Coordinates of C-alpha atoms in Angstrom, one line a residue:
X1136 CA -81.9 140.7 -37.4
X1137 CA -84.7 138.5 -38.5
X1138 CA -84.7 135.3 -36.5
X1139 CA -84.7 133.1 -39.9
X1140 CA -81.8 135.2 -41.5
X1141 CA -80.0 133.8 -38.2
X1142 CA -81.1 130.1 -38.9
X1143 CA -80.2 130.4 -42.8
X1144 CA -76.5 131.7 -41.8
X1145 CA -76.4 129.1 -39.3
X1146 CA -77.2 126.5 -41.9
X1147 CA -74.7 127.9 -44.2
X1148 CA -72.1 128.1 -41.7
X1149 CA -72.8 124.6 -41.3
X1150 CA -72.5 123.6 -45.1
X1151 CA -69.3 125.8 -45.9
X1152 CA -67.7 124.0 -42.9
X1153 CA -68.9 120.6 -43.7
X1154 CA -67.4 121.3 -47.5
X1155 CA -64.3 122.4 -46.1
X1156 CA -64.4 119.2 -43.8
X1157 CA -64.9 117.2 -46.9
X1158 CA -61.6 118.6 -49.3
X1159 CA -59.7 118.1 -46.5
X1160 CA -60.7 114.6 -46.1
X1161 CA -60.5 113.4 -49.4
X1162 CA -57.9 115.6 -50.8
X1163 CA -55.2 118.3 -48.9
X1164 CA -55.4 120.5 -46.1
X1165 CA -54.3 123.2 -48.9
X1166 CA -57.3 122.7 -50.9
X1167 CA -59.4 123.4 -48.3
X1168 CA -57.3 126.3 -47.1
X1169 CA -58.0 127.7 -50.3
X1170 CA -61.7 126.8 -50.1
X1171 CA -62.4 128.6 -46.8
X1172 CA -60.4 132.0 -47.6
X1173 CA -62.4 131.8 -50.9
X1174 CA -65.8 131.7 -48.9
X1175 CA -64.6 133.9 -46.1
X1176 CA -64.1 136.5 -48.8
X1177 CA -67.6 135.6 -50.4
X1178 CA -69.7 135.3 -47.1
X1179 CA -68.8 137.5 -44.9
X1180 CA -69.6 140.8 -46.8
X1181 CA -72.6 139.1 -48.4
X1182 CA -73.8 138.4 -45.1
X1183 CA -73.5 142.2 -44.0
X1184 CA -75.3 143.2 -47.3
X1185 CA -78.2 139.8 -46.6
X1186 CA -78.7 141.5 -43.0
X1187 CA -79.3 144.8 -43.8
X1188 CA -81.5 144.5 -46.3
X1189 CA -83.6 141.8 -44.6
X1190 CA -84.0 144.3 -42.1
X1191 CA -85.3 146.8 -44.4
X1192 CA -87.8 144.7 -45.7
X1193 CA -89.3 143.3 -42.5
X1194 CA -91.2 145.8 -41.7
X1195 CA -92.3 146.7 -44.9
X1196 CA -93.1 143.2 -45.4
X1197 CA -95.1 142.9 -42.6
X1198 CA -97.5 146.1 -43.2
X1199 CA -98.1 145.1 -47.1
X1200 CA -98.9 141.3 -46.0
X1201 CA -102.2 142.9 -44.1
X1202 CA -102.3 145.7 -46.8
X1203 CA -102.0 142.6 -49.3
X1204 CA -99.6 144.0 -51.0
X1205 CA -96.6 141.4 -50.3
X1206 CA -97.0 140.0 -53.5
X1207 CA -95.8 143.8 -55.0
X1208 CA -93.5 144.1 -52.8
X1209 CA -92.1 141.2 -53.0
X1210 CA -91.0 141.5 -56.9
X1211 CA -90.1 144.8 -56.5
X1212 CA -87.1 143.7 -53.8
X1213 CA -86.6 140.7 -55.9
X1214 CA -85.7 142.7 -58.6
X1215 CA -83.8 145.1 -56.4
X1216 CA -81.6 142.5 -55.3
X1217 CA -81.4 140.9 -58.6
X1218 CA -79.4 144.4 -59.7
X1219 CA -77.1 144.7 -57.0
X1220 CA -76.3 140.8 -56.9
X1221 CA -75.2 140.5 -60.4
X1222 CA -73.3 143.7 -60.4
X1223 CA -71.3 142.6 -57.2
X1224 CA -71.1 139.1 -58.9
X1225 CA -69.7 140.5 -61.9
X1226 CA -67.3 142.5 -60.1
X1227 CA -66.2 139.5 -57.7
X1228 CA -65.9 137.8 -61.0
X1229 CA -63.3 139.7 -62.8
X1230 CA -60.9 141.2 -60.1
X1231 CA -61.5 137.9 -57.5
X1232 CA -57.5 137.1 -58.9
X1233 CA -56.1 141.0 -58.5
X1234 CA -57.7 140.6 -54.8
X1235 CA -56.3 137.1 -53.7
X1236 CA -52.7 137.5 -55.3
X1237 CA -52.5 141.5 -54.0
X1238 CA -53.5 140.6 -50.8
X1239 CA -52.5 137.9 -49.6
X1240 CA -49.8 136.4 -52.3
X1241 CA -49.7 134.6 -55.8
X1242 CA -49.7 131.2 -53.9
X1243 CA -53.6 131.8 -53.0
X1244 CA -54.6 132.4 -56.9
X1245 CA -56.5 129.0 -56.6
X1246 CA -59.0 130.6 -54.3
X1247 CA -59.5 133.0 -56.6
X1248 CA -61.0 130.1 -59.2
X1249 CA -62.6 128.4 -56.7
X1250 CA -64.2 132.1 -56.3
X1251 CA -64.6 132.2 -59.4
X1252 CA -66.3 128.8 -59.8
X1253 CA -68.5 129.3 -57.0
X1254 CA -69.5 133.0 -57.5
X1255 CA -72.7 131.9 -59.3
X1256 CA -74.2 130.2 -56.5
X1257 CA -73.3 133.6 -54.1
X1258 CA -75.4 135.4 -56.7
X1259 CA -78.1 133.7 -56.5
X1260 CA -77.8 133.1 -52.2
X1261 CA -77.9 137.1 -52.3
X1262 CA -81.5 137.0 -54.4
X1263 CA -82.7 134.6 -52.2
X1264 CA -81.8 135.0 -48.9
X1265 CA -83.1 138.3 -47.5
X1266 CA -86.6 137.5 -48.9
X1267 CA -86.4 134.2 -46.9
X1268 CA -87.9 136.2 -44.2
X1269 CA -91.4 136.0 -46.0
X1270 CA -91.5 132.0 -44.3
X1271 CA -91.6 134.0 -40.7
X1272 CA -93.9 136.7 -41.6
X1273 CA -96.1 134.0 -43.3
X1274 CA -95.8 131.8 -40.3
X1275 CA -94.6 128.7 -42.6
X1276 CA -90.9 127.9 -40.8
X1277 CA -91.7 124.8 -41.9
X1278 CA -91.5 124.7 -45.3
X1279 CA -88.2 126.7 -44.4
X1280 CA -86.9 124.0 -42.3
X1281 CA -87.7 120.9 -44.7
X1282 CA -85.9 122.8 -47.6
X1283 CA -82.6 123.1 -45.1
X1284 CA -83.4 119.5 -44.4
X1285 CA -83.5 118.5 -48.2
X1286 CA -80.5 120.7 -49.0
X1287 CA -78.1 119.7 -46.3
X1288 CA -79.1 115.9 -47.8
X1289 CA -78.3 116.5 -51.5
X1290 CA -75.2 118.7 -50.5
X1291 CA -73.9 115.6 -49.0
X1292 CA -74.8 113.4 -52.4
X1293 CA -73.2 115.7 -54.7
X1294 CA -70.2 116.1 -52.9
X1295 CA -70.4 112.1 -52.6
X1296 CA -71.0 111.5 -56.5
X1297 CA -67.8 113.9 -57.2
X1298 CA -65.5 111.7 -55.6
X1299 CA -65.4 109.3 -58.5
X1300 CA -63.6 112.4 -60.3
X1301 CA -61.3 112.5 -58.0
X1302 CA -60.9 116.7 -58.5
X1303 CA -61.6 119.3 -55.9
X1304 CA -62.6 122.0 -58.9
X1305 CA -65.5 119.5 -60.0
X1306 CA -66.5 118.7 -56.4
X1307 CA -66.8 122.6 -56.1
X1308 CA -68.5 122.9 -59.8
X1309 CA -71.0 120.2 -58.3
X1310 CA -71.7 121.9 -55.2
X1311 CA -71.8 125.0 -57.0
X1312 CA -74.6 123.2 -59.2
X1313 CA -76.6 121.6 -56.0
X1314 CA -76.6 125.4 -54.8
X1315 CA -78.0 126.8 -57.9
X1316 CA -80.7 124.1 -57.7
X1317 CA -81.9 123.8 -54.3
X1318 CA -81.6 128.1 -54.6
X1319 CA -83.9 128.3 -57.0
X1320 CA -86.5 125.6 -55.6
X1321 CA -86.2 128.3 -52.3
X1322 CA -86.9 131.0 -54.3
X1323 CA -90.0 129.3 -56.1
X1324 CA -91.3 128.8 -52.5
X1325 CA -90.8 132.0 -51.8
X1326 CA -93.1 132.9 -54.5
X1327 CA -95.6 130.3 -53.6
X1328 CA -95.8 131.4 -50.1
X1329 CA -96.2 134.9 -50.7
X1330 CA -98.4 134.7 -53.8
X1331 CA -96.3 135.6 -56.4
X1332 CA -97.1 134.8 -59.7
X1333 CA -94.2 134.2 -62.2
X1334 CA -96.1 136.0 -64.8
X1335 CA -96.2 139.0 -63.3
X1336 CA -92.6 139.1 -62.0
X1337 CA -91.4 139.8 -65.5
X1338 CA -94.2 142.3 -66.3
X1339 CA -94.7 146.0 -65.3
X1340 CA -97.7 146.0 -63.6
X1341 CA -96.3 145.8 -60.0
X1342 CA -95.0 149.0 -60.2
X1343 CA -98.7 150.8 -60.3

């Protein structure tokens, strides 16, 4: 596995947890029960799917940067992972409540909303994250690292600006939203770092 896959998860560990620590702080030890089963269930297989693929692309990766072909390759995995992401995301989507209350009772149907809620942002993590490993293969860690930096900061302010709301389903809608933006900003570095141009990710000419 990719050394920067292991950072990422690390990082993502560390946010998940640091959420968790926050809705038990400021609201109930249930709420964050419900949190964390919610992202075990998200995670954990998404993690699985993250490290295989990165894997795959490494190498791949690696031979097309000297070939100068990354940027090709590039779209073509981001577009790969685009497919399966939304189809598991759609799936998560509609039977996330058969799979909480079958398994493990009706009381844990809230996770299933805060899957629900927070299933956009997974999406999105499952674009993103396998092609993080262009930021190793480019030697630019440290772009990597100041966008961890930046992201761990404005995790913290959203969850901070949702306390005057005084609801753990907005504080989850917010971080859902600080994910889908600081996501996206990742992705758009991806792209800068290994030449993509956005013009050409929604043309036809990287398959020639």
């Amino acid at each position: 596995m990719p050394y920067l896959f292991n950072i990422t998860f690390l990082f993502k560990y560390i946010n998940t947890a640091n959420a968790s620590f926050f809705l038990s702080t400021f609201f109930t030890a249930s709420v964050a029960g419900q949190y964390s089963l919610s992202m075990r269930l998200l995670l954990l297989p998404s993690a699985l799917v993250i490290a295989e693929i990165s894997k795959v692309n490494h190498q791949k990766f690696v031979e097309d940067k000297y070939n100068k072909r990354l940027s090709n390759s590039m779209i073509k995995a981001f577009w790969l992972l685009f497919c399966i992401s939304i189809s598991g995301g759609i799936l998560i989507f509609i039977f996330a409540s058969f799979i909480f209350t079958s398994l493990f009772g009706s009381q844990w149907e809230t996770a299933a909303i805060y899957t629900k809620v927070l299933a956009p942002s997974l999406i999105l993590r499952m674009i993103v994250s396998p092609l993080s490993i262009v930021f190793g293969i480019m030697d630019r860690q440290e772009v990597a690292a100041g966008w961890q930096i930046a992201s761990n900061i404005t995790t913290i302010a959203f969850l901070g600006l949702s306390l005057q709301f005084n609801d753990p389903l907005i504080s989850l809608y917010l971080l859902c939203l600080n994910d889908l933006i600081m996501y996206t900003i990742y992705l758009l570095l991806i792209f800068r770092i290994s030449h993509v141009k956005l013009s050409k990710l929604f043309s036809l000419n990287f398959l020639s």
